[in-house]
């Protein structure tokens, strides 16, 4: 069978030991079909969004990757990035006077996954570019974000008004999933990072 061309990168399979090994870029066709339940992808029908909230290391990225792979296998185009990488590329495009073209490229995928929102603060220009992207995709394409709680977005973006404007568009058609629990990566090392009471001398 002739392999279906993929653009522009490759899709490396995830493993339970290292789900973040997957690097998903814009795929025009799925490499295989899937028998996974369609209900998990219902949000794509109306260009809805999903927000995954929770502390680090509880599986938000793993869930986002799983949904992205399922969408790809269902024939949807997807793009996976971290917010830090996203704004870095937007700034590079802006400096080269290619920002409108880059925004147009980011409008193409049916599903855009933006991981690690809120881990690093953005400056004013970066926050403005992030707002422009969310605003352009509003009701035109689905977005998954993996991030801290919404109450912290004003601090992360450095502007409460801009944060409110972004959340207004992101949350209008959005399923919010809050994940709590201990770190998956530290499940066998929790004793090493958990403070213990020092016996009184």
PDB file of C-alpha atoms in Angstrom:
ATOM      1  CA  UNK A   1       0.000   0.000   0.000  1.00  0.00           C
ATOM      2  CA  UNK A   2       1.311   3.428  -0.904  1.00  0.00           C
ATOM      3  CA  UNK A   3       1.814   5.459   2.265  1.00  0.00           C
ATOM      4  CA  UNK A   4      -0.349   8.556   2.595  1.00  0.00           C
ATOM      5  CA  UNK A   5       1.806  11.679   2.522  1.00  0.00           C
ATOM      6  CA  UNK A   6       1.938  13.633   5.746  1.00  0.00           C
ATOM      7  CA  UNK A   7       2.784  17.281   6.237  1.00  0.00           C
ATOM      8  CA  UNK A   8       5.184  18.541   7.292  1.00  0.00           C
ATOM      9  CA  UNK A   9       6.656  16.339   9.997  1.00  0.00           C
ATOM     10  CA  UNK A  10       6.155  12.826  11.328  1.00  0.00           C
ATOM     11  CA  UNK A  11       4.025  11.289  14.042  1.00  0.00           C
ATOM     12  CA  UNK A  12       5.947   9.206  16.526  1.00  0.00           C
ATOM     13  CA  UNK A  13       3.825   6.804  18.588  1.00  0.00           C
ATOM     14  CA  UNK A  14       3.340   7.450  22.266  1.00  0.00           C
ATOM     15  CA  UNK A  15       4.132   4.904  24.924  1.00  0.00           C
ATOM     16  CA  UNK A  16       2.638   4.562  28.419  1.00  0.00           C
ATOM     17  CA  UNK A  17       6.089   5.236  29.817  1.00  0.00           C
ATOM     18  CA  UNK A  18       6.571   8.444  27.845  1.00  0.00           C
ATOM     19  CA  UNK A  19       3.329   9.834  26.379  1.00  0.00           C
ATOM     20  CA  UNK A  20       4.968  13.202  25.723  1.00  0.00           C
ATOM     21  CA  UNK A  21       7.250  11.617  23.148  1.00  0.00           C
ATOM     22  CA  UNK A  22       4.535  12.302  20.591  1.00  0.00           C
ATOM     23  CA  UNK A  23       5.161  15.372  18.461  1.00  0.00           C
ATOM     24  CA  UNK A  24       2.087  16.126  16.388  1.00  0.00           C
ATOM     25  CA  UNK A  25       2.191  18.556  13.499  1.00  0.00           C
ATOM     26  CA  UNK A  26      -0.294  19.324  10.771  1.00  0.00           C
ATOM     27  CA  UNK A  27      -1.425  16.018   9.259  1.00  0.00           C
ATOM     28  CA  UNK A  28      -3.611  16.202   6.196  1.00  0.00           C
ATOM     29  CA  UNK A  29      -4.668  12.558   6.408  1.00  0.00           C
ATOM     30  CA  UNK A  30      -4.778   9.939   9.154  1.00  0.00           C
ATOM     31  CA  UNK A  31      -2.189   7.148   8.949  1.00  0.00           C
ATOM     32  CA  UNK A  32      -4.791   4.579  10.019  1.00  0.00           C
ATOM     33  CA  UNK A  33      -8.441   4.290  10.829  1.00  0.00           C
ATOM     34  CA  UNK A  34      -9.750   3.967  14.350  1.00  0.00           C
ATOM     35  CA  UNK A  35     -12.536   2.195  16.177  1.00  0.00           C
ATOM     36  CA  UNK A  36     -12.493   4.522  19.134  1.00  0.00           C
ATOM     37  CA  UNK A  37     -15.828   5.871  20.255  1.00  0.00           C
ATOM     38  CA  UNK A  38     -16.922   8.939  18.306  1.00  0.00           C
ATOM     39  CA  UNK A  39     -18.405  10.692  21.334  1.00  0.00           C
ATOM     40  CA  UNK A  40     -14.972  11.845  22.492  1.00  0.00           C
ATOM     41  CA  UNK A  41     -14.730  13.942  19.316  1.00  0.00           C
ATOM     42  CA  UNK A  42     -18.214  15.462  19.355  1.00  0.00           C
ATOM     43  CA  UNK A  43     -16.752  18.836  20.299  1.00  0.00           C
ATOM     44  CA  UNK A  44     -15.163  19.066  16.836  1.00  0.00           C
ATOM     45  CA  UNK A  45     -18.562  19.122  15.122  1.00  0.00           C
ATOM     46  CA  UNK A  46     -19.435  22.605  16.345  1.00  0.00           C
ATOM     47  CA  UNK A  47     -15.869  23.935  16.496  1.00  0.00           C
ATOM     48  CA  UNK A  48     -15.985  23.576  20.266  1.00  0.00           C
ATOM     49  CA  UNK A  49     -13.036  23.676  22.634  1.00  0.00           C
ATOM     50  CA  UNK A  50     -11.688  21.661  25.546  1.00  0.00           C
ATOM     51  CA  UNK A  51      -9.780  23.105  28.492  1.00  0.00           C
ATOM     52  CA  UNK A  52      -7.782  20.696  30.636  1.00  0.00           C
ATOM     53  CA  UNK A  53      -7.064  22.191  34.040  1.00  0.00           C
ATOM     54  CA  UNK A  54      -4.906  20.892  36.845  1.00  0.00           C
ATOM     55  CA  UNK A  55      -1.500  20.927  38.468  1.00  0.00           C
ATOM     56  CA  UNK A  56       1.586  19.668  36.621  1.00  0.00           C
ATOM     57  CA  UNK A  57       2.112  15.966  35.984  1.00  0.00           C
ATOM     58  CA  UNK A  58      -1.471  14.727  36.361  1.00  0.00           C
ATOM     59  CA  UNK A  59      -1.916  13.666  32.727  1.00  0.00           C
ATOM     60  CA  UNK A  60      -3.271  16.742  30.926  1.00  0.00           C
ATOM     61  CA  UNK A  61      -0.797  16.414  28.054  1.00  0.00           C
ATOM     62  CA  UNK A  62      -1.472  12.684  27.801  1.00  0.00           C
ATOM     63  CA  UNK A  63      -5.211  13.317  27.435  1.00  0.00           C
ATOM     64  CA  UNK A  64      -4.648  16.112  24.894  1.00  0.00           C
ATOM     65  CA  UNK A  65      -2.366  13.868  22.850  1.00  0.00           C
ATOM     66  CA  UNK A  66      -4.923  11.050  22.982  1.00  0.00           C
ATOM     67  CA  UNK A  67      -7.681  13.311  21.675  1.00  0.00           C
ATOM     68  CA  UNK A  68      -5.373  14.683  18.976  1.00  0.00           C
ATOM     69  CA  UNK A  69      -4.437  11.197  17.794  1.00  0.00           C
ATOM     70  CA  UNK A  70      -8.113  10.145  17.768  1.00  0.00           C
ATOM     71  CA  UNK A  71      -8.995  13.239  15.744  1.00  0.00           C
ATOM     72  CA  UNK A  72      -6.184  12.519  13.291  1.00  0.00           C
ATOM     73  CA  UNK A  73      -7.320   8.936  12.888  1.00  0.00           C
ATOM     74  CA  UNK A  74     -10.871  10.178  12.292  1.00  0.00           C
ATOM     75  CA  UNK A  75      -9.632  12.189   9.321  1.00  0.00           C
ATOM     76  CA  UNK A  76      -9.240  15.593  10.984  1.00  0.00           C
ATOM     77  CA  UNK A  77      -6.212  17.803  10.531  1.00  0.00           C
ATOM     78  CA  UNK A  78      -4.449  18.655  13.789  1.00  0.00           C
ATOM     79  CA  UNK A  79      -1.587  20.762  15.062  1.00  0.00           C
ATOM     80  CA  UNK A  80       0.090  20.289  18.442  1.00  0.00           C
ATOM     81  CA  UNK A  81       2.316  22.877  20.097  1.00  0.00           C
ATOM     82  CA  UNK A  82       3.211  24.369  23.434  1.00  0.00           C
ATOM     83  CA  UNK A  83       2.268  27.982  24.085  1.00  0.00           C
ATOM     84  CA  UNK A  84       5.926  28.926  24.449  1.00  0.00           C
ATOM     85  CA  UNK A  85       6.790  27.439  21.058  1.00  0.00           C
ATOM     86  CA  UNK A  86       3.677  28.965  19.516  1.00  0.00           C
ATOM     87  CA  UNK A  87       4.422  32.557  20.528  1.00  0.00           C
ATOM     88  CA  UNK A  88       8.090  32.143  19.614  1.00  0.00           C
ATOM     89  CA  UNK A  89       7.106  31.195  16.069  1.00  0.00           C
ATOM     90  CA  UNK A  90       4.542  33.988  15.919  1.00  0.00           C
ATOM     91  CA  UNK A  91       7.192  36.535  16.924  1.00  0.00           C
ATOM     92  CA  UNK A  92       9.590  35.140  14.328  1.00  0.00           C
ATOM     93  CA  UNK A  93       6.896  35.418  11.654  1.00  0.00           C
ATOM     94  CA  UNK A  94       6.086  38.959  12.769  1.00  0.00           C
ATOM     95  CA  UNK A  95       9.739  40.011  12.533  1.00  0.00           C
ATOM     96  CA  UNK A  96       9.868  38.593   9.007  1.00  0.00           C
ATOM     97  CA  UNK A  97       6.577  40.321   8.114  1.00  0.00           C
ATOM     98  CA  UNK A  98       4.886  36.966   7.614  1.00  0.00           C
ATOM     99  CA  UNK A  99       2.499  37.097  10.588  1.00  0.00           C
ATOM    100  CA  UNK A 100      -0.749  37.151   8.541  1.00  0.00           C
ATOM    101  CA  UNK A 101       0.430  34.102   6.599  1.00  0.00           C
ATOM    102  CA  UNK A 102       1.359  32.285   9.803  1.00  0.00           C
ATOM    103  CA  UNK A 103      -2.052  33.047  11.294  1.00  0.00           C
ATOM    104  CA  UNK A 104      -3.634  31.694   8.115  1.00  0.00           C
ATOM    105  CA  UNK A 105      -1.663  28.461   8.483  1.00  0.00           C
ATOM    106  CA  UNK A 106      -2.864  28.112  12.075  1.00  0.00           C
ATOM    107  CA  UNK A 107      -6.453  28.449  10.867  1.00  0.00           C
ATOM    108  CA  UNK A 108      -6.112  25.347   8.693  1.00  0.00           C
ATOM    109  CA  UNK A 109      -6.171  22.513  11.251  1.00  0.00           C
ATOM    110  CA  UNK A 110      -9.543  21.339  12.509  1.00  0.00           C
ATOM    111  CA  UNK A 111      -7.980  20.889  15.929  1.00  0.00           C
ATOM    112  CA  UNK A 112      -5.271  23.036  17.484  1.00  0.00           C
ATOM    113  CA  UNK A 113      -3.732  21.728  20.710  1.00  0.00           C
ATOM    114  CA  UNK A 114      -1.888  24.325  22.802  1.00  0.00           C
ATOM    115  CA  UNK A 115      -0.090  22.657  25.680  1.00  0.00           C
ATOM    116  CA  UNK A 116       1.506  24.179  28.775  1.00  0.00           C
ATOM    117  CA  UNK A 117      -0.529  27.383  28.882  1.00  0.00           C
ATOM    118  CA  UNK A 118       0.383  29.370  31.969  1.00  0.00           C
ATOM    119  CA  UNK A 119       3.701  27.764  32.794  1.00  0.00           C
ATOM    120  CA  UNK A 120       5.691  30.735  31.499  1.00  0.00           C
ATOM    121  CA  UNK A 121       4.485  34.360  31.554  1.00  0.00           C
ATOM    122  CA  UNK A 122       3.971  36.202  28.271  1.00  0.00           C
ATOM    123  CA  UNK A 123       4.907  39.774  27.516  1.00  0.00           C
ATOM    124  CA  UNK A 124       2.368  42.204  26.074  1.00  0.00           C
ATOM    125  CA  UNK A 125       3.189  41.482  22.426  1.00  0.00           C
ATOM    126  CA  UNK A 126       3.081  37.706  22.955  1.00  0.00           C
ATOM    127  CA  UNK A 127      -0.238  37.929  24.810  1.00  0.00           C
ATOM    128  CA  UNK A 128      -1.663  40.071  22.005  1.00  0.00           C
ATOM    129  CA  UNK A 129      -0.641  37.486  19.391  1.00  0.00           C
ATOM    130  CA  UNK A 130      -2.202  34.719  21.469  1.00  0.00           C
ATOM    131  CA  UNK A 131      -5.431  36.724  21.652  1.00  0.00           C
ATOM    132  CA  UNK A 132      -5.409  37.273  17.881  1.00  0.00           C
ATOM    133  CA  UNK A 133      -5.065  33.543  17.282  1.00  0.00           C
ATOM    134  CA  UNK A 134      -7.890  32.572  19.650  1.00  0.00           C
ATOM    135  CA  UNK A 135     -10.065  35.330  18.211  1.00  0.00           C
ATOM    136  CA  UNK A 136      -9.453  34.173  14.625  1.00  0.00           C
ATOM    137  CA  UNK A 137     -10.255  30.545  15.452  1.00  0.00           C
ATOM    138  CA  UNK A 138     -13.370  31.433  17.455  1.00  0.00           C
ATOM    139  CA  UNK A 139     -16.276  29.324  16.131  1.00  0.00           C
ATOM    140  CA  UNK A 140     -14.150  28.303  13.128  1.00  0.00           C
ATOM    141  CA  UNK A 141     -11.864  25.622  14.606  1.00  0.00           C
ATOM    142  CA  UNK A 142     -11.521  23.614  17.789  1.00  0.00           C
ATOM    143  CA  UNK A 143      -8.809  24.236  20.351  1.00  0.00           C
ATOM    144  CA  UNK A 144      -7.572  22.170  23.289  1.00  0.00           C
ATOM    145  CA  UNK A 145      -5.615  23.949  25.997  1.00  0.00           C
ATOM    146  CA  UNK A 146      -3.721  22.352  28.845  1.00  0.00           C
ATOM    147  CA  UNK A 147      -3.160  24.929  31.496  1.00  0.00           C
ATOM    148  CA  UNK A 148      -3.393  26.391  34.964  1.00  0.00           C
ATOM    149  CA  UNK A 149      -6.690  27.621  36.362  1.00  0.00           C
ATOM    150  CA  UNK A 150      -8.355  30.511  34.568  1.00  0.00           C
ATOM    151  CA  UNK A 151      -8.016  32.769  37.604  1.00  0.00           C
ATOM    152  CA  UNK A 152      -4.249  32.824  36.954  1.00  0.00           C
ATOM    153  CA  UNK A 153      -4.447  33.855  33.303  1.00  0.00           C
ATOM    154  CA  UNK A 154      -4.363  37.560  34.080  1.00  0.00           C
ATOM    155  CA  UNK A 155      -1.010  37.111  35.776  1.00  0.00           C
ATOM    156  CA  UNK A 156       0.325  34.865  33.028  1.00  0.00           C
ATOM    157  CA  UNK A 157      -0.722  37.252  30.254  1.00  0.00           C
ATOM    158  CA  UNK A 158       0.167  40.363  32.197  1.00  0.00           C
ATOM    159  CA  UNK A 159      -3.208  41.939  31.421  1.00  0.00           C
ATOM    160  CA  UNK A 160      -6.517  41.081  33.077  1.00  0.00           C
ATOM    161  CA  UNK A 161      -8.565  42.685  30.303  1.00  0.00           C
ATOM    162  CA  UNK A 162      -6.771  40.713  27.588  1.00  0.00           C
ATOM    163  CA  UNK A 163      -7.094  37.514  29.615  1.00  0.00           C
ATOM    164  CA  UNK A 164     -10.845  38.087  29.964  1.00  0.00           C
ATOM    165  CA  UNK A 165     -11.183  38.685  26.213  1.00  0.00           C
ATOM    166  CA  UNK A 166      -9.352  35.433  25.422  1.00  0.00           C
ATOM    167  CA  UNK A 167     -11.370  33.415  27.936  1.00  0.00           C
ATOM    168  CA  UNK A 168     -14.627  34.921  26.659  1.00  0.00           C
ATOM    169  CA  UNK A 169     -13.985  33.378  23.241  1.00  0.00           C
ATOM    170  CA  UNK A 170     -12.334  30.186  24.432  1.00  0.00           C
ATOM    171  CA  UNK A 171     -14.999  29.257  26.989  1.00  0.00           C
ATOM    172  CA  UNK A 172     -18.095  30.159  24.956  1.00  0.00           C
ATOM    173  CA  UNK A 173     -18.225  26.654  23.464  1.00  0.00           C
ATOM    174  CA  UNK A 174     -15.971  24.712  25.799  1.00  0.00           C
ATOM    175  CA  UNK A 175     -15.876  21.566  27.920  1.00  0.00           C
ATOM    176  CA  UNK A 176     -13.772  22.204  31.008  1.00  0.00           C
ATOM    177  CA  UNK A 177     -12.056  19.151  32.505  1.00  0.00           C
ATOM    178  CA  UNK A 178     -10.437  19.594  35.919  1.00  0.00           C
ATOM    179  CA  UNK A 179      -7.881  16.954  36.880  1.00  0.00           C
ATOM    180  CA  UNK A 180      -6.601  16.577  40.420  1.00  0.00           C
ATOM    181  CA  UNK A 181      -4.344  14.033  42.027  1.00  0.00           C
ATOM    182  CA  UNK A 182      -0.719  13.160  42.680  1.00  0.00           C
ATOM    183  CA  UNK A 183       1.963  13.400  40.029  1.00  0.00           C
ATOM    184  CA  UNK A 184       2.052  10.422  37.672  1.00  0.00           C
ATOM    185  CA  UNK A 185       5.804  10.765  37.196  1.00  0.00           C
ATOM    186  CA  UNK A 186       6.426  10.874  40.939  1.00  0.00           C
ATOM    187  CA  UNK A 187       4.038   8.084  41.905  1.00  0.00           C
ATOM    188  CA  UNK A 188       6.961   5.847  42.901  1.00  0.00           C
ATOM    189  CA  UNK A 189       9.070   8.675  44.344  1.00  0.00           C
ATOM    190  CA  UNK A 190       6.507  10.600  46.365  1.00  0.00           C
ATOM    191  CA  UNK A 191       8.307   9.988  49.658  1.00  0.00           C
ATOM    192  CA  UNK A 192      11.354  11.827  48.326  1.00  0.00           C
ATOM    193  CA  UNK A 193       9.452  15.072  47.698  1.00  0.00           C
ATOM    194  CA  UNK A 194       6.875  14.972  50.496  1.00  0.00           C
ATOM    195  CA  UNK A 195       7.882  16.917  53.610  1.00  0.00           C
ATOM    196  CA  UNK A 196       8.002  14.855  56.776  1.00  0.00           C
ATOM    197  CA  UNK A 197       7.612  16.012  60.348  1.00  0.00           C
ATOM    198  CA  UNK A 198      10.946  16.295  62.131  1.00  0.00           C
ATOM    199  CA  UNK A 199      10.833  14.557  65.533  1.00  0.00           C
ATOM    200  CA  UNK A 200      11.194  16.939  68.429  1.00  0.00           C
ATOM    201  CA  UNK A 201      14.574  16.685  70.112  1.00  0.00           C
TER     202      UNK A 201
END
